[in-house]
Structure formats: structure tokens, C-alpha cells
Amino acid sequence: MQIEELRTVVEVFGKMQSALRRRQLGDDQIATDCTTGNDKPRMMKAA
């Protein structure tokens, strides 16, 4: 993956995480599923 693509993916992922945190009051389970799902380990490896 190119550096630019990686930055974009990380940026989008960060925005998703922020949005999830803001919505967590009503969407605890969804937020938990998203933050512990397949995306997180993949992002950690990429970053």
C-alpha cells in the first residue's frame, strides 16, 4: 500500500472512531462490534 493511501485509510478510520465515540450513548453494542471487529487489527498492522 502506498503512503498516501495509508494516510487516507487511517484518517477515515479515525473519523469513524470519533463518530462512534460520540454516538456511543445509544449505540454501545454497535460501537463495540466495530472497534473489536476485523478493522482494528488490520489498522494496527498497517500503522
mmCIF file of N, CA and C in Angstrom:
data_model
loop_
_atom_site.group_PDB
_atom_site.id
_atom_site.type_symbol
_atom_site.label_atom_id
_atom_site.label_comp_id
_atom_site.label_asym_id
_atom_site.label_seq_id
_atom_site.Cartn_x
_atom_site.Cartn_y
_atom_site.Cartn_z
ATOM 1 N N MET A 1 0.840 -1.196 0.000
ATOM 2 C CA MET A 1 0.000 0.000 0.000
ATOM 3 C C MET A 1 0.879 1.252 0.000
ATOM 4 N N GLN A 2 0.472 2.238 -0.748
ATOM 5 C CA GLN A 2 1.253 3.468 -0.807
ATOM 6 C C GLN A 2 1.002 4.320 0.430
ATOM 7 N N ILE A 3 1.954 5.192 0.737
ATOM 8 C CA ILE A 3 1.855 6.028 1.937
ATOM 9 C C ILE A 3 0.592 6.886 1.908
ATOM 10 N N GLU A 4 0.300 7.477 0.757
ATOM 11 C CA GLU A 4 -0.884 8.342 0.651
ATOM 12 C C GLU A 4 -2.155 7.563 0.955
ATOM 13 N N GLU A 5 -2.262 6.367 0.383
ATOM 14 C CA GLU A 5 -3.444 5.535 0.622
ATOM 15 C C GLU A 5 -3.551 5.197 2.103
ATOM 16 N N LEU A 6 -2.438 4.862 2.702
ATOM 17 C CA LEU A 6 -2.431 4.505 4.121
ATOM 18 C C LEU A 6 -2.911 5.675 4.962
ATOM 19 N N ARG A 7 -2.414 6.873 4.657
ATOM 20 C CA ARG A 7 -2.840 8.068 5.401
ATOM 21 C C ARG A 7 -4.337 8.267 5.284
ATOM 22 N N THR A 8 -4.856 8.104 4.069
ATOM 23 C CA THR A 8 -6.294 8.297 3.850
ATOM 24 C C THR A 8 -7.095 7.284 4.647
ATOM 25 N N VAL A 9 -6.664 6.029 4.607
ATOM 26 C CA VAL A 9 -7.376 4.973 5.331
ATOM 27 C C VAL A 9 -7.356 5.253 6.829
ATOM 28 N N VAL A 10 -6.197 5.623 7.344
ATOM 29 C CA VAL A 10 -6.072 5.909 8.778
ATOM 30 C C VAL A 10 -6.942 7.100 9.154
ATOM 31 N N GLU A 11 -6.967 8.110 8.284
ATOM 32 C CA GLU A 11 -7.773 9.307 8.545
ATOM 33 C C GLU A 11 -9.255 8.954 8.609
ATOM 34 N N VAL A 12 -9.718 8.185 7.624
ATOM 35 C CA VAL A 12 -11.127 7.778 7.590
ATOM 36 C C VAL A 12 -11.445 6.928 8.818
ATOM 37 N N PHE A 13 -10.534 6.022 9.151
ATOM 38 C CA PHE A 13 -10.738 5.162 10.309
ATOM 39 C C PHE A 13 -10.851 6.000 11.583
ATOM 40 N N GLY A 14 -9.997 7.001 11.702
ATOM 41 C CA GLY A 14 -10.043 7.892 12.863
ATOM 42 C C GLY A 14 -11.367 8.624 12.963
ATOM 43 N N LYS A 15 -11.870 9.091 11.825
ATOM 44 C CA LYS A 15 -13.157 9.790 11.816
ATOM 45 C C LYS A 15 -14.276 8.847 12.228
ATOM 46 N N MET A 16 -14.219 7.606 11.752
ATOM 47 C CA MET A 16 -15.226 6.614 12.128
ATOM 48 C C MET A 16 -15.197 6.389 13.640
ATOM 49 N N GLN A 17 -13.995 6.244 14.197
ATOM 50 C CA GLN A 17 -13.857 6.020 15.630
ATOM 51 C C GLN A 17 -14.430 7.198 16.418
ATOM 52 N N SER A 18 -14.144 8.427 15.969
ATOM 53 C CA SER A 18 -14.654 9.615 16.652
ATOM 54 C C SER A 18 -16.171 9.652 16.605
ATOM 55 N N ALA A 19 -16.730 9.338 15.444
ATOM 56 C CA ALA A 19 -18.188 9.338 15.287
ATOM 57 C C ALA A 19 -18.805 8.286 16.201
ATOM 58 N N LEU A 20 -18.162 7.130 16.275
ATOM 59 C CA LEU A 20 -18.677 6.068 17.137
ATOM 60 C C LEU A 20 -18.653 6.507 18.596
ATOM 61 N N ARG A 21 -17.579 7.167 19.007
ATOM 62 C CA ARG A 21 -17.488 7.610 20.397
ATOM 63 C C ARG A 21 -18.597 8.601 20.722
ATOM 64 N N ARG A 22 -18.874 9.504 19.786
ATOM 65 C CA ARG A 22 -19.937 10.496 20.015
ATOM 66 C C ARG A 22 -21.301 9.834 20.121
ATOM 67 N N ARG A 23 -21.508 8.744 19.384
ATOM 68 C CA ARG A 23 -22.817 8.094 19.345
ATOM 69 C C ARG A 23 -22.941 6.974 20.371
ATOM 70 N N GLN A 24 -21.905 6.759 21.156
ATOM 71 C CA GLN A 24 -21.835 5.567 22.000
ATOM 72 C C GLN A 24 -22.981 5.459 22.995
ATOM 73 N N LEU A 25 -23.528 6.585 23.441
ATOM 74 C CA LEU A 25 -24.614 6.531 24.424
ATOM 75 C C LEU A 25 -25.743 5.638 23.947
ATOM 76 N N GLY A 26 -26.119 5.769 22.677
ATOM 77 C CA GLY A 26 -27.242 4.995 22.163
ATOM 78 C C GLY A 26 -26.824 3.740 21.418
ATOM 79 N N ASP A 27 -25.545 3.645 21.058
ATOM 80 C CA ASP A 27 -25.114 2.556 20.176
ATOM 81 C C ASP A 27 -23.943 1.780 20.763
ATOM 82 N N ASP A 28 -24.010 1.482 22.051
ATOM 83 C CA ASP A 28 -22.898 0.792 22.700
ATOM 84 C C ASP A 28 -22.497 -0.484 21.979
ATOM 85 N N GLN A 29 -23.481 -1.310 21.657
ATOM 86 C CA GLN A 29 -23.163 -2.610 21.071
ATOM 87 C C GLN A 29 -22.547 -2.456 19.689
ATOM 88 N N ILE A 30 -23.104 -1.535 18.891
ATOM 89 C CA ILE A 30 -22.566 -1.304 17.546
ATOM 90 C C ILE A 30 -21.125 -0.814 17.651
ATOM 91 N N ALA A 31 -20.886 0.123 18.553
ATOM 92 C CA ALA A 31 -19.539 0.658 18.724
ATOM 93 C C ALA A 31 -18.573 -0.449 19.137
ATOM 94 N N THR A 32 -19.024 -1.312 20.034
ATOM 95 C CA THR A 32 -18.171 -2.410 20.487
ATOM 96 C C THR A 32 -17.853 -3.343 19.323
ATOM 97 N N ASP A 33 -18.864 -3.679 18.539
ATOM 98 C CA ASP A 33 -18.649 -4.562 17.398
ATOM 99 C C ASP A 33 -17.637 -3.954 16.431
ATOM 100 N N CYS A 34 -17.765 -2.653 16.181
ATOM 101 C CA CYS A 34 -16.892 -2.003 15.200
ATOM 102 C C CYS A 34 -15.463 -1.905 15.719
ATOM 103 N N THR A 35 -15.295 -1.555 16.993
ATOM 104 C CA THR A 35 -13.946 -1.327 17.497
ATOM 105 C C THR A 35 -13.219 -2.632 17.797
ATOM 106 N N THR A 36 -13.953 -3.740 17.947
ATOM 107 C CA THR A 36 -13.284 -5.014 18.208
ATOM 108 C C THR A 36 -13.345 -5.931 16.987
ATOM 109 N N GLY A 37 -13.857 -5.410 15.885
ATOM 110 C CA GLY A 37 -14.001 -6.208 14.669
ATOM 111 C C GLY A 37 -12.705 -6.344 13.895
ATOM 112 N N ASN A 38 -12.805 -6.774 12.647
ATOM 113 C CA ASN A 38 -11.627 -7.053 11.828
ATOM 114 C C ASN A 38 -10.834 -5.802 11.475
ATOM 115 N N ASP A 39 -11.483 -4.632 11.496
ATOM 116 C CA ASP A 39 -10.797 -3.418 11.068
ATOM 117 C C ASP A 39 -9.645 -3.034 11.991
ATOM 118 N N LYS A 40 -9.850 -3.168 13.275
ATOM 119 C CA LYS A 40 -8.852 -2.666 14.222
ATOM 120 C C LYS A 40 -7.498 -3.382 14.099
ATOM 121 N N PRO A 41 -7.456 -4.720 14.136
ATOM 122 C CA PRO A 41 -6.156 -5.383 13.996
ATOM 123 C C PRO A 41 -5.471 -5.035 12.679
ATOM 124 N N ARG A 42 -6.254 -4.934 11.610
ATOM 125 C CA ARG A 42 -5.686 -4.616 10.309
ATOM 126 C C ARG A 42 -5.073 -3.211 10.339
ATOM 127 N N MET A 43 -5.761 -2.249 10.956
ATOM 128 C CA MET A 43 -5.236 -0.889 11.013
ATOM 129 C C MET A 43 -3.965 -0.852 11.858
ATOM 130 N N MET A 44 -3.938 -1.606 12.936
ATOM 131 C CA MET A 44 -2.761 -1.600 13.798
ATOM 132 C C MET A 44 -1.549 -2.140 13.041
ATOM 133 N N LYS A 45 -1.760 -3.182 12.246
ATOM 134 C CA LYS A 45 -0.659 -3.731 11.454
ATOM 135 C C LYS A 45 -0.194 -2.716 10.417
ATOM 136 N N ALA A 46 -1.161 -2.037 9.789
ATOM 137 C CA ALA A 46 -0.833 -1.076 8.735
ATOM 138 C C ALA A 46 -0.089 0.121 9.314
ATOM 139 N N ALA A 47 -0.522 0.583 10.488
ATOM 140 C CA ALA A 47 0.096 1.759 11.096
ATOM 141 C C ALA A 47 1.358 1.351 11.844
#
